[in-house]
Amino acid sequence: MKSAIKNRTSMIVIGLFSLTIVVQLGVQVVLNLPFIDKVETKYAYENGSRLRDAFVRELELLDIFNGDWAYWDDTVKFVKKPYREYEKSNLQKDTFINARIDVMAFFNNEKQLVWAAVYNNSMGRLVRLTMKSWQIEELFREFPGINAGAEKKGIARWEGLPMLYSVRNITHSDSRKRVYGMLIMGRVLSRKYYAEMQSRMKIDFITVKPDIGAGDILVYPVDGELLICDVGIGGTRDRAEMQLRFSEKREVHIMGIRVIYMIFAINILAAVLIAAFLIIMLNRLVVKPLGTIISFADEIVMSRDLSLRFHYKGTDQVSRVACVFDMLLERVQEQTEDLIAHNVQLSIEAGTDALTGIYNRKSFDLNIRRELNTTARGGHDLSLVMIDIDLFKKYNDRYGHVYGDNCLKEVARAINRCCERPDDIVARYGGEEFAVILPGTNLDGAYVVAGKMVEAVRGIEMEHSDSPYGIVTISAGVASVHSVIDLKPEMFIEQADSKLYEAKKNGRNMVVK
């Protein structure tokens, strides 16, 4: 009887702890591991979205630049009757280099070539194009759907390489009803261009044969250690014109599996030690006292002596063991809950401002620190523009937060349009404040860009009754450094902020450098 009680007690203890270990392992595998995979997939998707948006932004900037030329009255005169002064002043090598354009072609309404050239990077000079009619038709087949009166932008093929292109109607700036021809600008996506994009985006991507639609981002695992992300750019919803692919190591997934194995091993060891301790204690405090009681009971049965009495005072020890056992079980449960709560804390934060769609404060802090380090090493200029919406609190009080949010979006778009280079960084600094990082730009250049931003916001003509100007305006402060070592970001920001304060003090709606 004493041995049977001991075996049953041991089996119960071992069974309880085995169940606990199985439940813990199930929680880790069923809940935590899928959460880790979801976080990694989200991070890869966000990188794919950043890569797609970078190419879209490049195309938008090319289209804006092309529109500025196409809606220029001098361009109308040139396409109607080419003249030397226009070509000498505008259609030179520097224009292609500064605008990062590889192809430019002017056509009249009859699709007759007026002027065309290609910038040869290897030779470092312009190569004029003279096309026959069949060559022009072949060129237009590369840009399907383009005719006089139609405007388009996208990705086409130029001599076997993908090319960002923009087609704009040539017309007068004050009236765009009459079309005089078309202006095509293209930027070839060469290996050098891809290398620059990879360096800027910090993503090592390759191009593959398209098998997804334009704008699609597909993330999938190929094994236990890698995630593949495919990004479709240009083309149609059924088939992209260009497909980019990059891989990311599943470091969080691998680490999560290691943590699960470690926790599982620790729980097994802990369960073995606790179970052995409980079996020994139960044997001493419960099994042995119960065996003694049973022996006395057997003695009474065998002797049939009703005068015998139990003088053993061991019944309290059984209660004490049960209490300790419950406390131990409660402790194991608390440890399990703590482990689950600790593993659920894994998360990754996005770098984009949810309201305006531009970079957020965290991204700004990372980029300003990186650009300052680059300037210190390379001896380049670096400028910072701090911007504040004038009297924004009064605007919010009068028109409400919905209009206030819309105001922030419009101002962010206007500021972003003034940054034509892909390296320029526009971020929401906080509240109604914005910050613009201009790498490779000196103080005078940054002052010009900031002036364009002030003019662009004024051009929105958004009503602001509490402003002395009657519309929404901004004030800007500009600071610039050159080859400064050990300059802290806070000091650089303070320089631009002081200029912003001076602009607001002098009447707002201006730039101070």
Short mmCIF file of C-alpha atoms in Angstrom, two decimals:
data_model
loop_
_atom_site.label_atom_id
_atom_site.label_comp_id
_atom_site.label_asym_id
_atom_site.label_seq_id
_atom_site.Cartn_x
_atom_site.Cartn_y
_atom_site.Cartn_z
CA MET A 1 0.00 0.00 0.00
CA LYS A 2 2.80 2.40 0.92
CA SER A 3 4.60 1.71 -2.41
CA ALA A 4 1.38 2.18 -4.44
CA ILE A 5 0.75 5.60 -2.89
CA LYS A 6 4.32 6.62 -3.64
CA ASN A 7 4.05 5.53 -7.32
CA ARG A 8 0.71 7.27 -7.84
CA THR A 9 2.00 10.47 -6.27
CA SER A 10 5.08 10.41 -8.48
CA MET A 11 2.96 9.85 -11.62
CA ILE A 12 0.65 12.76 -10.76
CA VAL A 13 3.58 15.15 -10.20
CA ILE A 14 5.33 14.07 -13.41
CA GLY A 15 2.07 14.31 -15.39
CA LEU A 16 1.32 17.83 -14.17
CA PHE A 17 4.76 19.16 -15.06
CA SER A 18 4.76 17.39 -18.42
CA LEU A 19 1.44 19.07 -19.23
CA THR A 20 2.89 22.43 -18.19
CA ILE A 21 5.89 21.98 -20.49
CA VAL A 22 3.67 20.97 -23.43
CA VAL A 23 1.40 23.99 -22.89
CA GLN A 24 4.39 26.34 -22.70
CA LEU A 25 5.91 24.90 -25.89
CA GLY A 26 2.55 25.16 -27.65
CA VAL A 27 2.17 28.81 -26.63
CA GLN A 28 5.65 29.60 -27.96
CA VAL A 29 5.14 27.81 -31.30
CA VAL A 30 1.48 28.69 -31.95
CA LEU A 31 1.49 32.33 -30.77
CA ASN A 32 4.96 33.83 -30.56
CA LEU A 33 6.64 32.35 -33.65
CA PRO A 34 3.87 33.50 -36.08
CA PHE A 35 3.99 36.95 -34.46
CA ILE A 36 7.76 37.13 -35.06
CA ASP A 37 7.27 36.06 -38.71
CA LYS A 38 4.58 38.71 -39.13
CA VAL A 39 6.89 41.42 -37.80
CA GLU A 40 9.69 40.36 -40.17
CA THR A 41 7.32 40.27 -43.15
CA LYS A 42 6.02 43.73 -42.28
CA TYR A 43 9.56 45.10 -42.09
CA ALA A 44 10.47 43.59 -45.49
CA TYR A 45 7.23 44.96 -46.97
CA GLU A 46 8.04 48.45 -45.67
CA ASN A 47 11.49 48.27 -47.28
CA GLY A 48 9.86 47.22 -50.54
CA SER A 49 7.42 50.11 -50.25
CA ARG A 50 10.31 52.53 -49.66
CA LEU A 51 12.09 51.16 -52.74
CA ARG A 52 8.95 51.44 -54.88
CA ASP A 53 8.23 54.96 -53.64
CA ALA A 54 11.81 56.02 -54.39
CA PHE A 55 11.44 55.06 -58.07
CA VAL A 56 7.97 56.65 -58.23
CA ARG A 57 9.40 59.81 -56.69
CA GLU A 58 12.18 59.84 -59.30
CA LEU A 59 9.56 59.55 -62.05
CA GLU A 60 7.46 62.34 -60.52
CA LEU A 61 10.45 64.68 -60.34
CA LEU A 62 11.35 63.91 -63.96
CA ASP A 63 7.75 64.61 -65.02
CA ILE A 64 7.67 67.91 -63.12
CA PHE A 65 10.95 69.01 -64.71
CA ASN A 66 9.66 68.02 -68.15
CA GLY A 67 6.44 69.99 -67.55
CA ASP A 68 8.41 73.12 -66.69
CA TRP A 69 10.13 72.91 -70.06
CA ALA A 70 7.05 71.92 -72.07
CA TYR A 71 4.94 74.83 -70.73
CA TRP A 72 7.64 77.38 -71.50
CA ASP A 73 6.81 79.90 -74.21
CA ASP A 74 10.36 79.74 -75.59
CA THR A 75 9.91 75.99 -76.12
CA VAL A 76 6.74 76.69 -78.15
CA LYS A 77 8.73 79.06 -80.35
CA PHE A 78 11.52 76.51 -80.73
CA VAL A 79 9.28 73.61 -81.75
CA LYS A 80 7.44 75.84 -84.25
CA LYS A 81 10.69 77.14 -85.73
CA PRO A 82 14.01 76.05 -84.22
CA TYR A 83 16.46 78.84 -83.56
CA ARG A 84 20.09 78.80 -82.49
CA GLU A 85 19.78 80.96 -79.40
CA TYR A 86 17.39 78.52 -77.67
CA GLU A 87 19.63 75.54 -78.45
CA LYS A 88 22.80 77.34 -77.40
CA SER A 89 21.29 78.57 -74.10
CA ASN A 90 19.40 75.47 -73.03
CA LEU A 91 20.19 72.31 -74.99
CA GLN A 92 23.74 71.78 -73.81
CA LYS A 93 25.58 69.05 -71.92
CA ASP A 94 25.24 70.81 -68.56
CA THR A 95 21.45 70.67 -68.79
CA PHE A 96 21.54 66.87 -69.18
CA ILE A 97 24.06 66.43 -66.36
CA ASN A 98 22.37 68.75 -63.84
CA ALA A 99 18.90 67.31 -64.49
CA ARG A 100 20.24 63.73 -64.72
CA ILE A 101 18.61 63.30 -68.12
CA ASP A 102 19.90 60.87 -70.74
CA VAL A 103 17.38 61.40 -73.58
CA MET A 104 15.54 64.53 -74.77
CA ALA A 105 13.45 64.81 -77.94
CA PHE A 106 11.18 67.57 -79.35
CA PHE A 107 8.41 66.61 -81.81
CA ASN A 108 5.81 68.73 -83.57
CA ASN A 109 2.16 67.75 -83.98
CA GLU A 110 2.96 65.71 -87.11
CA LYS A 111 5.41 63.55 -85.07
CA GLN A 112 8.27 65.12 -86.98
CA LEU A 113 11.51 65.30 -85.05
CA VAL A 114 12.53 68.89 -84.30
CA TRP A 115 15.56 68.20 -82.10
CA ALA A 116 16.84 65.18 -80.18
CA ALA A 117 19.98 64.19 -78.33
CA VAL A 118 21.36 61.49 -76.06
CA TYR A 119 23.96 62.11 -73.36
CA ASN A 120 26.75 59.54 -73.63
CA ASN A 121 28.13 59.03 -70.11
CA SER A 122 31.18 57.10 -71.23
CA MET A 123 32.15 59.77 -73.78
CA GLY A 124 31.00 62.68 -71.66
CA ARG A 125 29.24 64.51 -74.50
CA LEU A 126 25.91 64.92 -76.28
CA VAL A 127 25.11 62.82 -79.33
CA ARG A 128 22.55 64.41 -81.67
CA LEU A 129 19.90 62.07 -83.06
CA THR A 130 18.66 62.30 -86.62
CA MET A 131 15.80 59.90 -87.29
CA LYS A 132 14.05 58.79 -90.43
CA SER A 133 10.29 58.32 -90.44
CA TRP A 134 10.44 54.57 -89.78
CA GLN A 135 12.82 55.15 -86.86
CA ILE A 136 10.42 57.70 -85.38
CA GLU A 137 7.56 55.21 -85.66
CA GLU A 138 9.74 52.60 -83.93
CA LEU A 139 10.51 55.11 -81.16
CA PHE A 140 6.82 55.81 -80.61
CA ARG A 141 6.14 52.10 -80.35
CA GLU A 142 8.38 52.15 -77.27
CA PHE A 143 5.92 54.67 -75.76
CA PRO A 144 2.46 53.10 -76.48
CA GLY A 145 -0.59 55.33 -76.38
CA ILE A 146 1.33 58.58 -76.90
CA ASN A 147 -0.04 61.01 -79.47
CA ALA A 148 -0.33 64.76 -79.80
CA GLY A 149 -2.54 66.01 -76.99
CA ALA A 150 -1.75 63.05 -74.70
CA GLU A 151 0.63 63.12 -71.77
CA LYS A 152 2.18 60.10 -70.13
CA LYS A 153 4.94 58.94 -67.79
CA GLY A 154 6.27 55.53 -66.97
CA ILE A 155 9.00 53.02 -67.77
CA ALA A 156 10.05 51.99 -71.28
CA ARG A 157 13.03 50.27 -72.88
CA TRP A 158 15.91 52.22 -74.41
CA GLU A 159 18.59 50.15 -76.13
CA GLY A 160 17.77 47.18 -73.93
CA LEU A 161 17.83 49.10 -70.63
CA PRO A 162 14.80 50.26 -68.59
CA MET A 163 14.26 54.01 -68.72
CA LEU A 164 12.07 56.40 -66.74
CA TYR A 165 10.32 58.63 -69.25
CA SER A 166 7.93 61.57 -69.29
CA VAL A 167 5.95 62.90 -72.25
CA ARG A 168 4.44 66.38 -71.98
CA ASN A 169 2.49 68.50 -74.44
CA ILE A 170 4.29 71.62 -75.59
CA THR A 171 1.97 74.57 -75.02
CA HIS A 172 1.87 78.12 -73.73
CA SER A 173 2.15 78.60 -69.97
CA ASP A 174 -0.91 80.88 -69.74
CA SER A 175 -3.21 78.77 -71.91
CA ARG A 176 -2.83 75.03 -72.45
CA LYS A 177 -5.71 74.54 -74.87
CA ARG A 178 -3.56 74.46 -77.99
CA VAL A 179 -0.84 71.83 -78.33
CA TYR A 180 2.19 72.52 -80.56
CA GLY A 181 4.01 69.24 -80.11
CA MET A 182 5.49 66.86 -77.56
CA LEU A 183 8.60 66.86 -75.39
CA ILE A 184 10.06 63.51 -74.31
CA MET A 185 12.61 63.26 -71.49
CA GLY A 186 14.16 60.01 -70.32
CA ARG A 187 16.50 58.81 -67.59
CA VAL A 188 18.17 55.45 -68.30
CA LEU A 189 18.34 53.09 -65.31
CA SER A 190 21.95 52.02 -65.78
CA ARG A 191 24.14 49.99 -63.44
CA LYS A 192 25.56 53.22 -62.06
CA TYR A 193 22.03 54.48 -61.33
CA TYR A 194 21.14 51.20 -59.56
CA ALA A 195 24.35 51.41 -57.50
CA GLU A 196 23.48 54.96 -56.39
CA MET A 197 19.93 53.89 -55.50
CA GLN A 198 21.21 50.88 -53.54
CA SER A 199 23.61 53.09 -51.61
CA ARG A 200 20.94 55.67 -50.83
CA MET A 201 18.18 53.20 -49.88
CA LYS A 202 20.54 50.80 -48.05
CA ILE A 203 18.88 47.94 -49.96
CA ASP A 204 20.91 45.55 -52.13
CA PHE A 205 18.40 44.75 -54.90
CA ILE A 206 18.58 43.16 -58.35
CA THR A 207 16.31 43.26 -61.41
CA VAL A 208 14.48 40.10 -62.51
CA LYS A 209 12.01 39.19 -65.23
CA PRO A 210 8.63 40.71 -64.28
CA ASP A 211 5.90 38.30 -63.18
CA ILE A 212 3.84 40.60 -60.89
CA GLY A 213 1.75 43.72 -61.48
CA ALA A 214 2.76 47.36 -61.24
CA GLY A 215 2.87 48.58 -57.64
CA ASP A 216 2.67 45.04 -56.22
CA ILE A 217 4.93 44.07 -53.30
CA LEU A 218 5.27 40.34 -52.66
CA VAL A 219 7.12 39.01 -49.59
CA TYR A 220 7.73 35.28 -49.17
CA PRO A 221 10.22 32.98 -47.38
CA VAL A 222 12.51 30.74 -49.41
CA ASP A 223 13.94 28.81 -46.47
CA GLY A 224 14.31 29.13 -42.73
CA GLU A 225 16.88 31.92 -43.02
CA LEU A 226 15.83 34.26 -45.89
CA LEU A 227 12.86 36.41 -46.92
CA ILE A 228 12.48 37.43 -50.58
CA CYS A 229 10.72 40.69 -51.52
CA ASP A 230 9.60 41.39 -55.12
CA VAL A 231 8.58 44.93 -56.10
CA GLY A 232 6.73 45.72 -59.35
CA ILE A 233 7.32 49.15 -60.90
CA GLY A 234 5.71 50.66 -64.01
CA GLY A 235 3.57 48.83 -66.56
CA THR A 236 0.03 47.60 -65.84
CA ARG A 237 -1.74 45.98 -62.89
CA ASP A 238 -1.31 42.59 -64.58
CA ARG A 239 2.37 42.93 -65.49
CA ALA A 240 5.01 45.36 -64.30
CA GLU A 241 7.55 46.83 -66.68
CA MET A 242 10.36 46.34 -64.14
CA GLN A 243 10.64 44.02 -61.16
CA LEU A 244 13.13 44.49 -58.34
CA ARG A 245 14.10 41.78 -55.87
CA PHE A 246 16.01 41.84 -52.60
CA SER A 247 16.48 39.40 -49.74
CA GLU A 248 16.66 39.87 -46.00
CA LYS A 249 18.05 37.49 -43.43
CA ARG A 250 15.43 36.27 -40.97
CA GLU A 251 17.51 37.17 -37.94
CA VAL A 252 14.51 37.74 -35.65
CA HIS A 253 12.96 34.40 -36.71
CA ILE A 254 16.22 32.53 -36.08
CA MET A 255 16.71 34.24 -32.73
CA GLY A 256 13.09 33.50 -31.78
CA ILE A 257 13.55 29.77 -32.44
CA ARG A 258 16.73 29.78 -30.36
CA VAL A 259 14.91 31.54 -27.51
CA ILE A 260 12.07 29.00 -27.69
CA TYR A 261 14.52 26.10 -27.50
CA MET A 262 16.33 27.77 -24.61
CA ILE A 263 13.10 28.35 -22.69
CA PHE A 264 11.99 24.78 -23.40
CA ALA A 265 15.30 23.38 -22.07
CA ILE A 266 15.16 25.60 -18.99
CA ASN A 267 11.57 24.51 -18.28
CA ILE A 268 12.47 20.85 -18.60
CA LEU A 269 15.39 21.28 -16.21
CA ALA A 270 13.27 23.28 -13.79
CA ALA A 271 10.45 20.74 -14.02
CA VAL A 272 12.82 17.83 -13.34
CA LEU A 273 14.34 19.53 -10.29
CA ILE A 274 10.98 20.65 -8.88
CA ALA A 275 9.35 17.27 -9.53
CA ALA A 276 12.18 15.42 -7.78
CA PHE A 277 11.95 17.77 -4.84
CA LEU A 278 8.17 17.35 -4.58
CA ILE A 279 8.34 13.57 -4.80
CA ILE A 280 10.92 13.45 -2.00
CA MET A 281 8.97 15.88 0.17
CA LEU A 282 5.65 14.13 -0.50
CA ASN A 283 7.25 10.84 0.39
CA ARG A 284 8.55 12.24 3.67
CA LEU A 285 5.60 14.39 4.66
CA VAL A 286 2.63 12.52 3.15
CA VAL A 287 3.47 9.00 2.06
CA LYS A 288 5.33 8.05 5.23
CA PRO A 289 2.72 9.59 7.59
CA LEU A 290 -0.07 7.87 5.63
CA GLY A 291 1.86 4.59 5.79
CA THR A 292 2.16 4.90 9.54
CA ILE A 293 -1.56 5.60 9.84
CA ILE A 294 -2.36 2.62 7.64
CA SER A 295 -0.07 0.40 9.76
CA PHE A 296 -1.92 1.48 12.87
CA ALA A 297 -5.19 0.78 11.10
CA ASP A 298 -4.00 -2.70 10.05
CA GLU A 299 -2.87 -3.38 13.61
CA ILE A 300 -6.29 -2.42 14.89
CA VAL A 301 -7.98 -4.66 12.31
CA MET A 302 -5.71 -7.61 13.04
CA SER A 303 -5.78 -7.25 16.80
CA ARG A 304 -9.37 -6.16 16.97
CA ASP A 305 -8.34 -4.24 20.02
CA LEU A 306 -10.82 -1.34 20.29
CA SER A 307 -8.88 0.16 23.13
CA LEU A 308 -6.00 1.10 20.85
CA ARG A 309 -5.77 4.79 19.95
CA PHE A 310 -3.90 6.84 17.32
CA HIS A 311 -1.49 9.15 19.11
CA TYR A 312 0.25 10.18 15.91
CA LYS A 313 0.17 13.90 15.29
CA GLY A 314 1.14 13.86 11.62
CA THR A 315 -2.11 14.91 9.98
CA ASP A 316 -1.04 18.60 9.85
CA GLN A 317 2.02 17.70 7.78
CA VAL A 318 -0.24 16.37 4.99
CA SER A 319 -2.09 19.69 4.87
CA ARG A 320 1.21 21.57 4.86
CA VAL A 321 2.51 19.53 1.91
CA ALA A 322 -0.70 20.19 -0.05
CA CYS A 323 -0.37 23.92 0.64
CA VAL A 324 3.28 23.94 -0.50
CA PHE A 325 2.32 21.99 -3.63
CA ASP A 326 -0.36 24.54 -4.54
CA MET A 327 2.08 27.39 -3.98
CA LEU A 328 4.64 25.71 -6.24
CA LEU A 329 2.06 25.22 -8.99
CA GLU A 330 1.06 28.88 -8.68
CA ARG A 331 4.71 29.91 -8.94
CA VAL A 332 5.21 27.85 -12.12
CA GLN A 333 2.10 29.46 -13.65
CA GLU A 334 3.42 32.94 -12.83
CA GLN A 335 6.75 32.12 -14.45
CA THR A 336 4.98 30.92 -17.60
CA GLU A 337 2.89 34.09 -17.86
CA ASP A 338 5.99 36.24 -17.39
CA LEU A 339 7.79 34.41 -20.20
CA ILE A 340 4.83 34.83 -22.56
CA ALA A 341 4.50 38.53 -21.74
CA HIS A 342 8.24 39.03 -22.31
CA ASN A 343 8.19 37.40 -25.77
CA VAL A 344 5.16 39.39 -26.99
CA GLN A 345 7.16 42.66 -26.68
CA LEU A 346 8.84 42.28 -30.12
CA SER A 347 7.81 45.05 -32.56
CA ILE A 348 9.28 47.30 -35.30
CA GLU A 349 8.41 50.94 -35.71
CA ALA A 350 7.80 52.54 -39.14
CA GLY A 351 9.72 55.63 -40.26
CA THR A 352 7.02 57.52 -42.03
CA ASP A 353 4.67 60.18 -40.64
CA ALA A 354 1.13 58.74 -40.83
CA LEU A 355 -0.61 62.07 -41.52
CA THR A 356 1.59 63.76 -44.14
CA GLY A 357 3.30 60.75 -45.74
CA ILE A 358 6.78 62.30 -45.40
CA TYR A 359 9.57 61.16 -43.07
CA ASN A 360 8.84 61.30 -39.34
CA ARG A 361 10.98 62.65 -36.48
CA LYS A 362 12.78 59.37 -35.91
CA SER A 363 13.84 59.13 -39.56
CA PHE A 364 14.97 62.77 -39.45
CA ASP A 365 17.16 62.13 -36.40
CA LEU A 366 18.82 59.17 -38.11
CA ASN A 367 19.37 61.01 -41.40
CA ILE A 368 20.73 64.26 -39.90
CA ARG A 369 23.27 62.29 -37.88
CA ARG A 370 24.30 60.27 -40.95
CA GLU A 371 24.62 63.35 -43.19
CA LEU A 372 26.73 65.20 -40.60
CA ASN A 373 29.11 62.23 -40.47
CA THR A 374 29.26 62.12 -44.30
CA THR A 375 30.01 65.85 -44.44
CA ALA A 376 32.78 65.52 -41.86
CA ARG A 377 34.43 62.71 -43.85
CA GLY A 378 33.94 64.01 -47.40
CA GLY A 379 34.20 67.78 -46.94
CA HIS A 380 30.82 68.48 -48.53
CA ASP A 381 28.32 71.25 -47.83
CA LEU A 382 25.25 70.39 -45.79
CA SER A 383 22.30 72.69 -45.19
CA LEU A 384 19.27 72.45 -42.91
CA VAL A 385 15.99 74.34 -43.25
CA MET A 386 13.64 74.54 -40.25
CA ILE A 387 10.07 75.51 -41.17
CA ASP A 388 7.07 76.50 -39.07
CA ILE A 389 3.48 77.20 -40.18
CA ASP A 390 2.66 80.75 -39.11
CA LEU A 391 -0.09 81.15 -36.48
CA PHE A 392 -1.12 77.50 -36.83
CA LYS A 393 -2.73 77.33 -33.38
CA LYS A 394 -5.09 80.14 -34.34
CA TYR A 395 -5.84 78.33 -37.58
CA ASN A 396 -6.74 75.17 -35.63
CA ASP A 397 -8.89 77.10 -33.14
CA ARG A 398 -10.86 78.80 -35.92
CA TYR A 399 -11.28 76.02 -38.48
CA GLY A 400 -10.98 72.88 -36.36
CA HIS A 401 -8.57 69.93 -36.32
CA VAL A 402 -9.89 68.35 -39.53
CA TYR A 403 -8.96 71.45 -41.53
CA GLY A 404 -5.78 71.69 -39.49
CA ASP A 405 -4.75 68.17 -40.56
CA ASN A 406 -5.54 69.02 -44.18
CA CYS A 407 -3.42 72.18 -43.86
CA LEU A 408 -0.47 70.11 -42.65
CA LYS A 409 -0.85 67.75 -45.61
CA GLU A 410 -0.99 70.56 -48.17
CA VAL A 411 2.02 72.36 -46.69
CA ALA A 412 3.99 69.08 -46.64
CA ARG A 413 3.19 68.48 -50.33
CA ALA A 414 4.19 72.04 -51.26
CA ILE A 415 7.51 71.77 -49.42
CA ASN A 416 8.21 68.32 -50.87
CA ARG A 417 7.62 69.55 -54.44
CA CYS A 418 10.40 72.12 -54.03
CA CYS A 419 12.99 69.41 -53.32
CA GLU A 420 13.94 68.20 -56.78
CA ARG A 421 16.91 66.02 -55.85
CA PRO A 422 16.42 62.45 -54.59
CA ASP A 423 18.95 63.00 -51.78
CA ASP A 424 16.93 65.86 -50.25
CA ILE A 425 15.01 64.79 -47.14
CA VAL A 426 11.74 66.40 -46.04
CA ALA A 427 10.49 65.41 -42.56
CA ARG A 428 7.82 66.41 -40.11
CA TYR A 429 9.80 67.62 -37.10
CA GLY A 430 6.81 67.87 -34.78
CA GLY A 431 3.38 69.52 -34.69
CA GLU A 432 3.40 72.24 -37.35
CA GLU A 433 7.18 72.20 -37.74
CA PHE A 434 9.02 70.67 -40.70
CA ALA A 435 12.71 70.10 -41.37
CA VAL A 436 14.48 69.79 -44.74
CA ILE A 437 17.98 68.27 -45.08
CA LEU A 438 19.84 69.42 -48.22
CA PRO A 439 23.08 67.43 -48.76
CA GLY A 440 25.67 69.05 -51.04
CA THR A 441 23.98 72.47 -50.79
CA ASN A 442 25.66 75.62 -49.44
CA LEU A 443 23.97 78.42 -47.51
CA ASP A 444 23.02 80.49 -50.59
CA GLY A 445 21.59 77.48 -52.39
CA ALA A 446 19.57 76.45 -49.34
CA TYR A 447 18.29 80.03 -49.03
CA VAL A 448 16.99 79.84 -52.63
CA VAL A 449 15.29 76.47 -52.01
CA ALA A 450 13.69 77.77 -48.79
CA GLY A 451 12.43 80.82 -50.67
CA LYS A 452 10.75 78.51 -53.21
CA MET A 453 9.07 76.68 -50.34
CA VAL A 454 7.70 79.93 -48.88
CA GLU A 455 6.41 80.91 -52.34
CA ALA A 456 4.92 77.43 -52.91
CA VAL A 457 2.92 77.55 -49.66
CA ARG A 458 1.72 81.06 -50.49
CA GLY A 459 0.68 79.73 -53.88
CA ILE A 460 -1.75 77.29 -52.24
CA GLU A 461 -3.79 80.35 -51.17
CA MET A 462 -5.38 78.51 -48.26
CA GLU A 463 -7.60 80.92 -46.30
CA HIS A 464 -6.38 81.99 -42.83
CA SER A 465 -8.53 84.83 -41.42
CA ASP A 466 -6.35 85.27 -38.31
CA SER A 467 -3.19 85.83 -40.36
CA PRO A 468 -2.20 89.38 -41.39
CA TYR A 469 -1.68 88.00 -44.90
CA GLY A 470 -5.13 86.40 -45.10
CA ILE A 471 -3.70 83.04 -46.19
CA VAL A 472 -1.60 80.24 -44.73
CA THR A 473 2.12 81.12 -44.78
CA ILE A 474 5.33 79.65 -43.43
CA SER A 475 8.55 81.00 -41.94
CA ALA A 476 11.92 79.34 -42.52
CA GLY A 477 15.38 79.45 -40.97
CA VAL A 478 18.46 78.22 -42.84
CA ALA A 479 21.78 76.95 -41.48
CA SER A 480 24.73 75.41 -43.32
CA VAL A 481 28.00 73.65 -42.45
CA HIS A 482 31.08 72.55 -44.38
CA SER A 483 33.54 69.86 -43.23
CA VAL A 484 32.73 70.38 -39.54
CA ILE A 485 33.94 67.54 -37.33
CA ASP A 486 32.14 66.46 -34.13
CA LEU A 487 29.21 68.82 -34.70
CA LYS A 488 26.26 67.45 -32.75
CA PRO A 489 22.88 67.36 -34.50
CA GLU A 490 21.33 69.35 -31.64
CA MET A 491 23.73 72.26 -32.25
CA PHE A 492 23.07 72.23 -36.00
CA ILE A 493 19.30 72.20 -35.42
CA GLU A 494 19.66 75.03 -32.90
CA GLN A 495 21.42 77.18 -35.54
CA ALA A 496 18.56 76.75 -38.01
CA ASP A 497 15.98 77.16 -35.25
CA SER A 498 17.43 80.50 -34.19
CA LYS A 499 17.10 81.75 -37.77
CA LEU A 500 13.50 80.51 -37.82
CA TYR A 501 12.80 82.45 -34.63
CA GLU A 502 14.32 85.55 -36.23
CA ALA A 503 12.07 85.13 -39.28
CA LYS A 504 8.97 84.90 -37.09
CA LYS A 505 10.11 87.86 -35.03
CA ASN A 506 10.56 90.01 -38.18
CA GLY A 507 7.00 89.46 -39.37
CA ARG A 508 6.79 85.82 -40.58
CA ASN A 509 6.24 84.68 -44.20
CA MET A 510 9.97 84.92 -44.94
CA VAL A 511 13.33 83.13 -44.93
CA VAL A 512 16.29 84.13 -42.74
CA LYS A 513 19.79 82.70 -43.24
#
